[in-house]
Amino acid sequence: MVSAGLHREAYQLAVDARDRRFDGVFFVAVTTTRVYCRPICPSRLAYDRHRRFFDSAAAAERAGFRPCLRCRPELAPGTGRVGLGAVSRLAQVATQRIAAGALNERSVTELATELGVSERHLRRALEREIGVSPLDLAQTHRLLLAKRLLVDTDLSVTRVAYASGFQSLRRFNASFREQYGMPPSALRRKNTAPAPRSELIQITLAYRPPLAWDALLESLRAVAMPGVEVFEGGRYGRTVRIGEHTGFVFAEDAPGNHVALEVSPSLLPVLMPLIAGMRRLFDLDAEPAVVDAHLAQGGLGAAVALRPGVRVPGALDGFEVALQLLLRGRGCLGDPIETGVPGLTHLTPSPSQIAKVGDGVGVPARLARAVTTGALRLEPGSDVAATKRALLALGGIGERLATEIVMRALYWPDAFHTKDRALVARAEAWRPWRAYAALHLVARRGLAALDPHRARQVR
């Protein structure tokens, strides 16, 4: 299934050039070998007439193609394109939640109910936008994560199966053999990865370059919670709670256009939602070449040239980031956790813990109660306007702060707030990526305080 947004000829050119800007945007399959690849695959190029193009790995696998063992499609970044219609946005949100493991233990009906649509409508949206059913998409995510762990780690096959979202080893073995024509152990025999340096699980998260990593860490550091997050040069670390599982993770930019993660073994059972959450936190599915070119056409060319690849920080947990933005670095510690890492001593407080502070008085407590009761859902896919209204109704939260929370917690790239009417009008040219433009404008104001002459040049 070829995307309506790009013609087949453009795909052919991108493959011929091995253009990294299209990595993860589409996949190319070769009819003679029945293998599908990333557009950057180093293997010898196939003839144009032997190529088929797909918008997702799941669509390629549904058509009977196997993932390439050289370019490894499971490592490709996701797509951050913003759908223009309701069906496109629904498919995008559903895809994100399925990638985080939403169908590992739940049904399609339950996911559809959570998204506020019927099961039939959800199925039709995914079939139209991605070319696969929800269950096919979930199965592909599980198998590709398993393939990655088999090749890149020395975890046992049993641990790989459960970490990938399978509920039984027998089902994992059968699914893997059916889809890829080999047992999981066949990949393990071909594993040439170096011995791990520690007990931490090594995972890489690919992205499309460029990535303004230092600028991203500056944004995270500005509202970091003491005891929960640490910064060591260009390395970011934090404690994590996903469901009943707790642990910690470290991340740093690494050669080869990927972020390297080190994950504590305690988080292995929730690896799928952790990977999805870290991709959101660092905005790794963005397409910076597209975003930067769009903003440059809208008059921000000098700002983009100064800081190409700016990312909008997301959230590992929506309530956590709302609390961070409310407190702005002030201490508010949750349960203690033993990590053995200096500076990582506590978990983020849960909504129930915050709701009890001061007998439930204050903005954080009101926020926590709204989240606990379900009156406020701070997660991607929630209605942007309704979420913003609910935040303002809590009292003590202004328009600017509500916009920041929506931007990060809902992973909304078009979040933008200003009282300057001229700027509001100018910002129309930056849709649907006004949040990126806002970060450039904020950086320019900071630059103006240090170097007014240079700031005047960044228009």
Short mmCIF file of C-alpha atoms in Angstrom, two decimals, residues 63-362:
data_model
loop_
_atom_site.label_atom_id
_atom_site.label_comp_id
_atom_site.label_asym_id
_atom_site.label_seq_id
_atom_site.Cartn_x
_atom_site.Cartn_y
_atom_site.Cartn_z
CA ALA A 63 1.60 -9.12 1.99
CA GLY A 64 3.95 -12.01 2.74
CA PHE A 65 7.34 -10.28 2.90
CA ARG A 66 9.99 -10.98 5.57
CA PRO A 67 12.13 -8.31 7.27
CA CYS A 68 15.63 -7.80 5.90
CA LEU A 69 18.42 -9.09 8.12
CA ARG A 70 20.83 -6.34 7.00
CA CYS A 71 18.90 -3.06 7.41
CA ARG A 72 16.59 -4.51 10.10
CA PRO A 73 13.20 -2.76 9.68
CA GLU A 74 12.50 -3.21 13.40
CA LEU A 75 15.06 -0.46 14.08
CA ALA A 76 13.45 2.16 11.81
CA PRO A 77 11.98 5.30 13.42
CA GLY A 78 8.23 5.71 13.41
CA THR A 79 6.34 8.37 11.54
CA GLY A 80 5.42 11.65 13.17
CA ARG A 81 3.21 13.00 10.42
CA VAL A 82 0.06 14.75 11.63
CA GLY A 83 -3.11 13.56 9.95
CA LEU A 84 -5.35 16.26 8.56
CA GLY A 85 -8.62 14.40 9.07
CA ALA A 86 -10.35 12.73 12.00
CA VAL A 87 -9.78 9.24 10.56
CA SER A 88 -6.06 9.89 10.05
CA ARG A 89 -5.67 11.19 13.60
CA LEU A 90 -7.57 8.20 14.98
CA ALA A 91 -5.31 5.80 13.09
CA GLN A 92 -2.22 7.66 14.29
CA VAL A 93 -3.25 7.51 17.96
CA ALA A 94 -4.34 3.87 17.70
CA THR A 95 -1.03 2.98 16.09
CA GLN A 96 0.89 4.68 18.90
CA ARG A 97 -1.06 2.83 21.57
CA ILE A 98 -0.73 -0.52 19.82
CA ALA A 99 3.03 0.06 19.57
CA ALA A 100 3.01 0.59 23.34
CA GLY A 101 1.36 -2.80 23.87
CA ALA A 102 -2.31 -1.81 24.11
CA LEU A 103 -3.46 -5.11 22.53
CA ASN A 104 -1.07 -7.43 24.37
CA GLU A 105 -3.59 -8.20 27.08
CA ARG A 106 -6.69 -6.38 25.89
CA SER A 107 -9.13 -6.69 23.00
CA VAL A 108 -9.69 -4.43 20.02
CA THR A 109 -13.11 -3.64 21.46
CA GLU A 110 -11.56 -2.34 24.66
CA LEU A 111 -9.08 -0.18 22.75
CA ALA A 112 -11.87 1.23 20.57
CA THR A 113 -13.95 2.06 23.65
CA GLU A 114 -10.95 3.82 25.18
CA LEU A 115 -10.59 5.89 22.00
CA GLY A 116 -14.30 6.73 21.96
CA VAL A 117 -15.17 4.93 18.70
CA SER A 118 -16.74 1.65 17.66
CA GLU A 119 -14.59 -1.40 16.97
CA ARG A 120 -15.72 -1.36 13.35
CA HIS A 121 -14.71 2.28 12.90
CA LEU A 122 -11.29 1.61 14.42
CA ARG A 123 -10.70 -1.35 12.12
CA ARG A 124 -11.75 0.64 9.06
CA ALA A 125 -9.50 3.58 10.04
CA LEU A 126 -6.42 1.39 10.35
CA GLU A 127 -7.19 -0.52 7.17
CA ARG A 128 -7.58 2.75 5.26
CA GLU A 129 -4.54 4.55 6.66
CA ILE A 130 -2.06 1.72 7.22
CA GLY A 131 -3.47 -1.21 5.28
CA VAL A 132 -3.67 -3.68 8.17
CA SER A 133 -6.03 -4.71 10.95
CA PRO A 134 -5.35 -3.79 14.60
CA LEU A 135 -4.42 -7.39 15.44
CA ASP A 136 -2.03 -7.66 12.49
CA LEU A 137 -0.36 -4.42 13.53
CA ALA A 138 0.00 -5.59 17.13
CA GLN A 139 1.47 -8.92 16.02
CA THR A 140 4.04 -7.17 13.82
CA HIS A 141 5.14 -4.92 16.68
CA ARG A 142 5.56 -7.93 18.97
CA LEU A 143 7.52 -9.95 16.43
CA LEU A 144 9.80 -7.07 15.43
CA LEU A 145 10.60 -6.26 19.06
CA ALA A 146 11.36 -9.95 19.66
CA LYS A 147 13.63 -9.98 16.61
CA ARG A 148 15.49 -6.95 17.94
CA LEU A 149 16.00 -8.51 21.38
CA LEU A 150 17.14 -11.82 19.91
CA VAL A 151 19.82 -10.09 17.85
CA ASP A 152 20.91 -7.31 20.20
CA THR A 153 20.77 -8.92 23.64
CA ASP A 154 21.67 -12.20 25.33
CA LEU A 155 18.24 -12.52 26.97
CA SER A 156 16.85 -16.04 26.95
CA VAL A 157 14.22 -16.85 24.33
CA THR A 158 11.64 -17.18 27.09
CA ARG A 159 12.38 -13.70 28.47
CA VAL A 160 12.34 -12.30 24.93
CA ALA A 161 8.90 -13.81 24.35
CA TYR A 162 7.31 -12.23 27.40
CA ALA A 163 9.16 -8.90 27.01
CA SER A 164 7.75 -8.67 23.48
CA GLY A 165 4.18 -8.97 24.68
CA PHE A 166 3.47 -12.66 24.01
CA GLN A 167 1.46 -14.42 26.67
CA SER A 168 3.04 -17.84 26.18
CA LEU A 169 6.31 -19.24 24.85
CA ARG A 170 4.47 -21.76 22.67
CA ARG A 171 2.48 -19.03 20.92
CA PHE A 172 5.65 -16.96 20.45
CA ASN A 173 7.54 -19.83 18.82
CA ALA A 174 4.61 -20.69 16.55
CA SER A 175 4.02 -17.07 15.48
CA PHE A 176 7.69 -16.43 14.81
CA ARG A 177 8.09 -19.56 12.71
CA GLU A 178 4.87 -18.90 10.78
CA GLN A 179 5.79 -15.30 9.96
CA TYR A 180 9.52 -15.59 9.33
CA GLY A 181 9.95 -19.22 8.32
CA MET A 182 12.50 -19.95 11.05
CA PRO A 183 12.56 -20.59 14.80
CA PRO A 184 13.63 -17.72 17.10
CA SER A 185 16.81 -19.63 17.94
CA ALA A 186 17.99 -19.29 14.32
CA LEU A 187 18.47 -15.57 14.83
CA ARG A 188 20.18 -16.18 18.14
CA ARG A 189 22.79 -18.39 16.44
CA LYS A 190 23.55 -15.52 14.07
CA ASN A 191 23.91 -13.05 16.90
CA THR A 192 27.30 -11.37 16.68
CA ALA A 193 26.56 -8.59 19.18
CA PRO A 194 29.37 -7.84 21.64
CA ALA A 195 29.04 -9.08 25.19
CA PRO A 196 27.00 -6.65 27.34
CA ARG A 197 28.97 -4.27 29.52
CA SER A 198 26.58 -4.66 32.43
CA GLU A 199 23.31 -6.26 33.45
CA LEU A 200 21.46 -3.30 31.96
CA ILE A 201 19.48 -4.02 28.79
CA GLN A 202 20.93 -2.20 25.78
CA ILE A 203 18.33 -0.80 23.35
CA THR A 204 18.70 1.68 20.49
CA LEU A 205 16.03 4.10 19.27
CA ALA A 206 16.55 5.29 15.69
CA TYR A 207 15.66 8.78 14.50
CA ARG A 208 15.81 10.81 11.32
CA PRO A 209 18.62 13.37 11.51
CA PRO A 210 19.32 16.03 12.51
CA LEU A 211 18.59 15.90 16.23
CA ALA A 212 19.20 18.94 18.45
CA TRP A 213 19.98 16.71 21.44
CA ASP A 214 21.53 19.39 23.64
CA ALA A 215 18.55 21.70 23.12
CA LEU A 216 16.21 18.82 23.99
CA LEU A 217 18.07 18.15 27.23
CA GLU A 218 17.91 21.87 28.08
CA SER A 219 14.11 21.72 27.80
CA LEU A 220 13.93 18.66 30.04
CA ARG A 221 16.41 20.08 32.57
CA ALA A 222 14.35 23.27 32.96
CA VAL A 223 11.52 21.40 34.74
CA ALA A 224 13.35 18.30 36.00
CA MET A 225 12.29 16.77 39.30
CA PRO A 226 15.10 16.34 41.85
CA GLY A 227 15.59 12.70 42.75
CA VAL A 228 13.69 11.56 39.65
CA GLU A 229 15.89 12.83 36.81
CA VAL A 230 19.64 13.38 36.44
CA PHE A 231 21.80 14.93 33.73
CA GLU A 232 25.41 13.88 33.24
CA GLY A 233 26.80 15.93 30.39
CA GLY A 234 24.94 14.69 27.34
CA ARG A 235 23.45 11.75 29.22
CA TYR A 236 19.92 11.72 30.66
CA GLY A 237 18.75 9.37 33.39
CA ARG A 238 15.49 8.92 35.22
CA THR A 239 13.45 6.61 37.41
CA VAL A 240 10.41 4.94 35.86
CA ARG A 241 7.12 3.51 37.10
CA ILE A 242 4.90 1.71 34.59
CA GLY A 243 2.04 -0.09 36.27
CA GLU A 244 3.52 -2.17 39.09
CA HIS A 245 7.01 -2.19 37.62
CA THR A 246 9.70 0.27 38.68
CA GLY A 247 13.29 0.85 37.62
CA PHE A 248 15.47 3.35 35.80
CA VAL A 249 16.72 4.17 32.33
CA PHE A 250 19.61 6.17 30.87
CA ALA A 251 19.72 7.71 27.39
CA GLU A 252 22.32 9.43 25.27
CA ASP A 253 22.72 10.42 21.65
CA ALA A 254 24.96 7.94 19.83
CA PRO A 255 26.63 7.65 16.42
CA GLY A 256 24.51 6.28 13.61
CA ASN A 257 21.41 8.42 14.21
CA HIS A 258 20.08 6.65 17.26
CA VAL A 259 19.60 7.23 20.96
CA ALA A 260 21.18 4.52 23.08
CA LEU A 261 19.17 3.34 26.10
CA GLU A 262 20.33 1.39 29.13
CA VAL A 263 17.34 -0.11 30.92
CA SER A 264 17.25 -1.77 34.33
CA PRO A 265 16.17 -5.44 34.08
CA SER A 266 13.20 -4.77 36.37
CA LEU A 267 11.52 -2.93 33.46
CA LEU A 268 11.78 -5.83 31.01
CA PRO A 269 8.08 -6.82 31.44
CA VAL A 270 7.04 -3.31 30.33
CA LEU A 271 9.63 -2.82 27.60
CA MET A 272 7.06 -2.08 24.89
CA PRO A 273 5.40 0.85 26.68
CA LEU A 274 8.80 2.05 27.90
CA ILE A 275 10.21 2.21 24.36
CA ALA A 276 7.08 3.96 23.09
CA GLY A 277 7.24 6.42 26.00
CA MET A 278 10.90 7.24 25.48
CA ARG A 279 10.28 7.84 21.79
CA ARG A 280 7.54 10.32 22.75
CA LEU A 281 9.69 11.95 25.41
CA PHE A 282 12.47 12.66 22.89
CA ASP A 283 10.11 13.20 19.91
CA LEU A 284 12.11 10.68 17.91
CA ASP A 285 9.40 10.02 15.32
CA ALA A 286 9.53 13.60 14.06
CA GLU A 287 10.56 14.31 10.48
CA PRO A 288 12.91 17.27 11.00
CA ALA A 289 13.65 17.84 7.32
CA VAL A 290 9.93 18.34 6.66
CA VAL A 291 9.30 20.43 9.79
CA ASP A 292 12.37 22.63 9.36
CA ALA A 293 11.66 23.28 5.68
CA HIS A 294 8.07 24.22 6.49
CA LEU A 295 9.10 26.66 9.24
CA ALA A 296 11.80 28.15 7.02
CA GLN A 297 9.18 28.86 4.36
CA GLY A 298 7.14 30.56 7.08
CA GLY A 299 9.91 33.02 7.85
CA LEU A 300 11.94 31.18 10.48
CA GLY A 301 14.79 30.16 8.19
CA ALA A 302 17.55 31.80 10.23
CA ALA A 303 16.27 30.29 13.49
CA VAL A 304 16.08 26.84 11.93
CA ALA A 305 19.57 27.18 10.49
CA LEU A 306 20.88 28.03 13.96
CA ARG A 307 19.23 25.01 15.62
CA PRO A 308 18.25 22.38 13.03
CA GLY A 309 16.43 19.30 14.23
CA VAL A 310 14.74 20.87 17.27
CA ARG A 311 12.40 18.41 18.98
CA VAL A 312 9.28 19.10 21.05
CA PRO A 313 9.73 17.16 24.32
CA GLY A 314 6.87 14.82 25.05
CA ALA A 315 6.11 12.82 28.16
CA LEU A 316 6.66 9.36 29.52
CA ASP A 317 3.58 9.99 31.67
CA GLY A 318 1.08 12.83 31.17
CA PHE A 319 0.36 13.45 34.84
CA GLU A 320 4.07 13.54 35.63
CA VAL A 321 4.82 16.21 33.06
CA ALA A 322 1.84 18.31 34.17
CA LEU A 323 3.15 18.12 37.73
CA GLN A 324 6.64 19.06 36.55
CA LEU A 325 5.36 22.12 34.71
CA LEU A 326 3.34 23.18 37.76
CA LEU A 327 6.22 22.80 40.21
CA ARG A 328 9.08 23.96 37.91
CA GLY A 329 11.84 21.99 39.60
CA ARG A 330 10.56 22.27 43.17
CA GLY A 331 10.84 19.08 45.20
CA CYS A 332 7.83 16.78 45.34
CA LEU A 333 9.02 13.25 45.91
CA GLY A 334 7.09 10.03 45.56
CA ASP A 335 8.11 6.62 46.82
CA PRO A 336 11.83 6.00 47.38
CA ILE A 337 13.58 3.58 45.03
CA GLU A 338 16.94 1.85 45.28
CA THR A 339 18.80 2.27 42.00
CA GLY A 340 22.44 2.39 43.03
CA VAL A 341 22.72 5.54 40.88
CA PRO A 342 23.58 8.83 42.61
CA GLY A 343 20.73 11.30 42.19
CA LEU A 344 18.09 8.74 41.26
CA THR A 345 16.41 8.18 44.59
CA HIS A 346 12.67 8.55 44.14
CA LEU A 347 9.77 7.87 41.80
CA THR A 348 7.39 10.55 40.59
CA PRO A 349 4.42 10.86 42.97
CA SER A 350 1.29 9.11 41.77
CA PRO A 351 -1.99 11.05 41.36
CA SER A 352 -3.39 9.34 44.48
CA GLN A 353 -0.39 10.45 46.54
CA ILE A 354 -0.66 14.06 45.37
CA ALA A 355 -4.42 14.15 45.92
CA LYS A 356 -3.83 13.45 49.62
CA VAL A 357 -1.25 16.20 50.12
CA GLY A 358 -2.61 19.03 52.22
CA ASP A 359 -6.03 17.37 52.41
CA GLY A 360 -6.41 17.76 48.67
CA VAL A 361 -5.92 21.53 48.60
CA GLY A 362 -3.98 23.30 45.85
#
